Coordinates of N, CA and C in Angstrom, one line a residue:
X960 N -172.8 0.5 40.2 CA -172.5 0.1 38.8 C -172.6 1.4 38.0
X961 N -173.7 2.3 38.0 CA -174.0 3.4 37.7 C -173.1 4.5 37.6
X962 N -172.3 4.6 38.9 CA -170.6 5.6 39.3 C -169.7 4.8 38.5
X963 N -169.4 3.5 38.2 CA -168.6 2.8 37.5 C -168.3 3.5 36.0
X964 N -169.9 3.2 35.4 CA -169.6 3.5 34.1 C -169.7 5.0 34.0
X965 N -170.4 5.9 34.6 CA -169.7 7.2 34.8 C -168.5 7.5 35.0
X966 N -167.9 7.1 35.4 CA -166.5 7.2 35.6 C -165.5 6.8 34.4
X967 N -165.7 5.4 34.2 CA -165.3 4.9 32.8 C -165.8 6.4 31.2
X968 N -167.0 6.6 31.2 CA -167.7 7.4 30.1 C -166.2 8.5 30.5
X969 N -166.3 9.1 31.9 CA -165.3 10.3 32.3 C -164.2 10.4 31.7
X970 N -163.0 9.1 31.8 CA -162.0 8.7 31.7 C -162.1 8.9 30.3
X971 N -163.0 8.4 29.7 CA -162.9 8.2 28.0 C -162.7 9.2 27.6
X972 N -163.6 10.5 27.7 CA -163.8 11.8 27.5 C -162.3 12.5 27.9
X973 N -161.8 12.2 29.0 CA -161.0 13.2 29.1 C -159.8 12.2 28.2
X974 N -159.3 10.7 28.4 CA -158.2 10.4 27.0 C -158.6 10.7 25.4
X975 N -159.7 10.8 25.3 CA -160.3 11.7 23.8 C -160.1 13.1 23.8
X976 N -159.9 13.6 24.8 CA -159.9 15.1 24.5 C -158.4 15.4 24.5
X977 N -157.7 14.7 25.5 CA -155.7 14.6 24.8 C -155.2 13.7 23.8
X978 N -156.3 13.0 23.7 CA -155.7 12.5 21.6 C -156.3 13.9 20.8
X979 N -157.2 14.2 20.8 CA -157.8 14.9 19.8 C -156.6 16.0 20.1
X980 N -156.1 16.6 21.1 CA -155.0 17.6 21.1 C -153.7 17.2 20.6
X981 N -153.5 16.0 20.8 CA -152.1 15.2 20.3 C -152.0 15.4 18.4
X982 N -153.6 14.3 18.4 CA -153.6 14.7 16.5 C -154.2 15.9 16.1
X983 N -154.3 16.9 16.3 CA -154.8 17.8 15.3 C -153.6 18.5 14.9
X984 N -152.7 18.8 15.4 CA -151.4 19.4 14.5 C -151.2 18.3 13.6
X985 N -151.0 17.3 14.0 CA -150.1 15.7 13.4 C -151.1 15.4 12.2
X986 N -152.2 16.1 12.2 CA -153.1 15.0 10.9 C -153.5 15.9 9.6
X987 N -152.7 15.0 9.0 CA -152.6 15.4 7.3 C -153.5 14.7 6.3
X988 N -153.8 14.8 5.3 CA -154.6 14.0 4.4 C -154.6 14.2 3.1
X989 N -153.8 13.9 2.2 CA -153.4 14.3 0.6 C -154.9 14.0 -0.2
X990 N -156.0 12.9 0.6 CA -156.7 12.8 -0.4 C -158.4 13.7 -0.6
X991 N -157.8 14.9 0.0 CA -158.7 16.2 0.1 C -158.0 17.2 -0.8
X992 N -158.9 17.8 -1.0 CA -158.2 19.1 -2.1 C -157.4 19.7 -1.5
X993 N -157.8 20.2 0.3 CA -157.2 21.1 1.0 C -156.1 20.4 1.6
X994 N -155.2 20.0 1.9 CA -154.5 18.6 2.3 C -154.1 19.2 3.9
X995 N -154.4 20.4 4.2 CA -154.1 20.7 6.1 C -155.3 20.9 6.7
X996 N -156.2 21.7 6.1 CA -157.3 22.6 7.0 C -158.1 21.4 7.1
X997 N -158.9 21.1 6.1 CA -159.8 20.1 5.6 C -159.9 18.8 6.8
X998 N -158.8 18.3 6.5 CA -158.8 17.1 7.3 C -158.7 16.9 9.0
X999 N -158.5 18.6 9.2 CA -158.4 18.8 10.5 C -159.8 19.0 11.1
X1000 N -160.3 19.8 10.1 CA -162.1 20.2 10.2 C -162.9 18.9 10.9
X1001 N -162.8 17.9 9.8 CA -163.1 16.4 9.7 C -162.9 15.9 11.1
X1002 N -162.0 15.8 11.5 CA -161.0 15.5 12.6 C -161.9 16.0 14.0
X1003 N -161.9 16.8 14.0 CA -162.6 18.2 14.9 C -164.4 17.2 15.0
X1004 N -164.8 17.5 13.5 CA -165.9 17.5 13.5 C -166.7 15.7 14.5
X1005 N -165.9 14.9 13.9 CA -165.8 13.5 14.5 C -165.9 13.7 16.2
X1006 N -164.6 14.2 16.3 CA -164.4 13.9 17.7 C -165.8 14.6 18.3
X1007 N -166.5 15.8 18.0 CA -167.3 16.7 18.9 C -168.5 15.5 18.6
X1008 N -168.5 14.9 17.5 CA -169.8 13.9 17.5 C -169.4 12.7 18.6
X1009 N -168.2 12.3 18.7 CA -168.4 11.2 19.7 C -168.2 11.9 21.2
X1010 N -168.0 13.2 21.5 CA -167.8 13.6 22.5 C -169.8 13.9 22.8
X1011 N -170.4 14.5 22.2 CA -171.9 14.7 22.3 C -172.3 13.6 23.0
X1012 N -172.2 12.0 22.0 CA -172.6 11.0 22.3 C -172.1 10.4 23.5
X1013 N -170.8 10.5 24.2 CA -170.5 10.3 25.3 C -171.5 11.0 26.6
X1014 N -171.6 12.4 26.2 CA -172.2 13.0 27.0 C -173.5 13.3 27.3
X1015 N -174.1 12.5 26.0 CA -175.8 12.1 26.1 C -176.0 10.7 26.9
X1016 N -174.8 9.7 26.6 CA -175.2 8.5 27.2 C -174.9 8.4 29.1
X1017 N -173.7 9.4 29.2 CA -173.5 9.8 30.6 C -175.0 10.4 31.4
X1018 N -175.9 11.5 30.5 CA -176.6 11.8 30.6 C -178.5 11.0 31.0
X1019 N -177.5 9.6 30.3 CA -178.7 8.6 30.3 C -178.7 7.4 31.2
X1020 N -177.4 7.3 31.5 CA -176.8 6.4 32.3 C -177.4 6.9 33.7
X1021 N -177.1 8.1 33.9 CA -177.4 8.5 35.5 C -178.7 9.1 35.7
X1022 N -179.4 9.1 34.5 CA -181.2 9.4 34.5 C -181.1 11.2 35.1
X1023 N -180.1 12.3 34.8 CA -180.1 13.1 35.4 C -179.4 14.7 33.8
X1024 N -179.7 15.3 33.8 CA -179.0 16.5 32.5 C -178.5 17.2 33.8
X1025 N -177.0 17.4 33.4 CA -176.2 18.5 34.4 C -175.6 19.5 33.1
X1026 N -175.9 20.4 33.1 CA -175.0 21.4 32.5 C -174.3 22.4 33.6
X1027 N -173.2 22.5 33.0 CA -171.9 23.7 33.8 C -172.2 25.4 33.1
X1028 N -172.7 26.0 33.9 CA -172.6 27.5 33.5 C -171.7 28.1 33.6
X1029 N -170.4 29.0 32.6 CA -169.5 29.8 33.3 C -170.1 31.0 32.4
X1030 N -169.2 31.8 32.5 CA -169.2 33.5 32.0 C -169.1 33.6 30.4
X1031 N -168.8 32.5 29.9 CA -168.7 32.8 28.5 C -169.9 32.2 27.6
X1032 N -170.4 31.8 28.3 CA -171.9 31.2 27.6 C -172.7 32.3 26.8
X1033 N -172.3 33.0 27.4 CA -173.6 34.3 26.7 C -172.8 34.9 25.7
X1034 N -171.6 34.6 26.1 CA -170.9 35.9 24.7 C -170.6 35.0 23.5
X1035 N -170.8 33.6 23.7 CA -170.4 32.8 22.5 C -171.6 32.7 22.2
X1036 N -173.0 32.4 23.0 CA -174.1 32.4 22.0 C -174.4 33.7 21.4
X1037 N -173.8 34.7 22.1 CA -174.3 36.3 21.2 C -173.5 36.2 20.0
X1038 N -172.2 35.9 19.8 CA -171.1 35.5 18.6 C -171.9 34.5 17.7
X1039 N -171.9 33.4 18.1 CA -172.9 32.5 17.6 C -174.2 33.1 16.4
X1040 N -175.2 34.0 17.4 CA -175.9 34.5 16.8 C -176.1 35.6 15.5
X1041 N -174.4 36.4 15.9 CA -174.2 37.3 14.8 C -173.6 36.5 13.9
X1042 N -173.0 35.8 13.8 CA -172.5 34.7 12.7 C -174.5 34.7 11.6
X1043 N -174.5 34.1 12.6 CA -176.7 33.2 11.9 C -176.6 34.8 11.2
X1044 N -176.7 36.1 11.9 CA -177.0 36.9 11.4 C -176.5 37.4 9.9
X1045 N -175.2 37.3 10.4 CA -174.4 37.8 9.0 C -174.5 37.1 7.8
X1046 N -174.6 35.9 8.3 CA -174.8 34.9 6.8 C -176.1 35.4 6.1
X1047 N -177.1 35.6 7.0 CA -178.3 36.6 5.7 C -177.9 37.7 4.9
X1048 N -176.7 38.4 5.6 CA -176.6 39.5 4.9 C -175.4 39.4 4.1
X1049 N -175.2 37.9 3.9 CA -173.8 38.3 2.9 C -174.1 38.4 1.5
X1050 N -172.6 38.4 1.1 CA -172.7 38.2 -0.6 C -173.3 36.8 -0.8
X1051 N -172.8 36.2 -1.1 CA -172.7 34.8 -1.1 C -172.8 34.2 0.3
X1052 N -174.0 33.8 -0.3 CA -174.2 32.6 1.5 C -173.5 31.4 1.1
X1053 N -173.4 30.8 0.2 CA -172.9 29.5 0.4 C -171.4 29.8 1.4
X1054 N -170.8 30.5 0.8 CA -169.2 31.3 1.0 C -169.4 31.4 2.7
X1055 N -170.5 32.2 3.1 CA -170.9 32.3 4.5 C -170.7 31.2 5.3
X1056 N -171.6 30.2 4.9 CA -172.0 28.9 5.8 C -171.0 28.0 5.6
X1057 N -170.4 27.4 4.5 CA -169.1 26.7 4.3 C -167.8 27.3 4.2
X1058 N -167.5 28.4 4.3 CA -166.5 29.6 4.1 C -165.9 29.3 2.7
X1059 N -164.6 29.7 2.2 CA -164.3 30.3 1.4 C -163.4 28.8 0.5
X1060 N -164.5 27.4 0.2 CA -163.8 26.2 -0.1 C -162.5 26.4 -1.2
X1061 N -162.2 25.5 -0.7 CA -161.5 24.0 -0.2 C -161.1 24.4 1.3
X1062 N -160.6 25.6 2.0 CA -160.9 26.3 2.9 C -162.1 26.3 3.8
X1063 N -162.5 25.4 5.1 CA -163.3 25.9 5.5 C -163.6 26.2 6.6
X1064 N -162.6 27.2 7.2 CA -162.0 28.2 8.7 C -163.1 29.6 8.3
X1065 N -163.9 30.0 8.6 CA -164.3 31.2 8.2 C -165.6 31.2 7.8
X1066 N -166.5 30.2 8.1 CA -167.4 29.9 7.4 C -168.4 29.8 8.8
X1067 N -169.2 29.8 8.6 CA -170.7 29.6 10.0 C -171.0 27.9 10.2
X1068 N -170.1 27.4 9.2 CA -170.0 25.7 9.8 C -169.2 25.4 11.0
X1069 N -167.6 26.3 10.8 CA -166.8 26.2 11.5 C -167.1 26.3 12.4
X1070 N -167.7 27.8 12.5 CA -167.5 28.7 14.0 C -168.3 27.8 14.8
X1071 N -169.8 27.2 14.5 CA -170.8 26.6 14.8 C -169.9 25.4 15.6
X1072 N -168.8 24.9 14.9 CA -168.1 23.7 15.5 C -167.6 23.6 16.9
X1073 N -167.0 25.0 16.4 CA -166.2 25.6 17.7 C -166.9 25.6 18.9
X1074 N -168.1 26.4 18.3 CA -168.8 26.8 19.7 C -169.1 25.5 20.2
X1075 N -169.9 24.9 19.3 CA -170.1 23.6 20.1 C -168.8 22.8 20.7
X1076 N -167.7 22.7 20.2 CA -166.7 22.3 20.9 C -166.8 22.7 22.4
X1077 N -166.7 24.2 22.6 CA -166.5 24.7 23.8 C -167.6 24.2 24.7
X1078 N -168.9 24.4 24.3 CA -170.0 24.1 25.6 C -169.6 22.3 25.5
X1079 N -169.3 21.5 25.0 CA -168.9 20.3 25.0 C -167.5 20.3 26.0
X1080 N -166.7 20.6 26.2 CA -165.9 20.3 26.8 C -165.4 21.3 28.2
X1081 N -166.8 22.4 27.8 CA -166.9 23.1 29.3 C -167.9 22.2 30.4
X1082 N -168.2 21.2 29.3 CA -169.5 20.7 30.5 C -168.9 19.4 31.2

């Protein structure tokens, strides 16, 4: 029963991970100031929250935490880190941490997303 819904959780994860690549060019949204970036952020940000929760409940389902190590772990958390760093030293932190609004590609929220995206869908 256990392999079942692991398997099912699997399948989910990976048809979420080719929608989420299907809509993110495709999804627009007029009722944001930014009407492309914005709603893609949003978009992004969702999916990595239901991808987390798939991968905590997989994690709970089989009473076991597996993480995958490859070679980029270290340089995204050192990137990672200089991001945290730089935002103390900028001009404007808000500008830092949410980047440059209605715009917010460039910011230590994004990057933060990203990264997390990647250890999420490397694991």
């Amino acid at each position: 029963m256990i392999t079942k819904i692991n398997l099912w959780l699997g399948l989910i994860f990976k048809f979420g991970v080719l929608t989420l690549a299907f809509l993110t060019p495709l999804f627009f949204w007029s009722y944001t100031t930014e009407f492309y970036e914005t709603p893609k952020f949003v978009l992004l940000m969702f999916a990595v929250s239901l991808f987390i929760l798939l991968w905590v409940t997989k994690w709970v389902i089989s009473g076991k935490i597996s993480l995958t190590v490859s070679k980029l772990d270290i340089p995204f958390l050192l990137l990672l880190f200089a991001f945290i760093i730089s935002m103390f030293f900028a001009a404007s932190r808000p500008v830092a941490i949410f980047g440059n609004l209605p715009r917010i590609h460039g910011g230590l929220a994004s990057y933060v997303l990203y990264i997390v995206f990647y250890f999420v869908l490397a694991a």
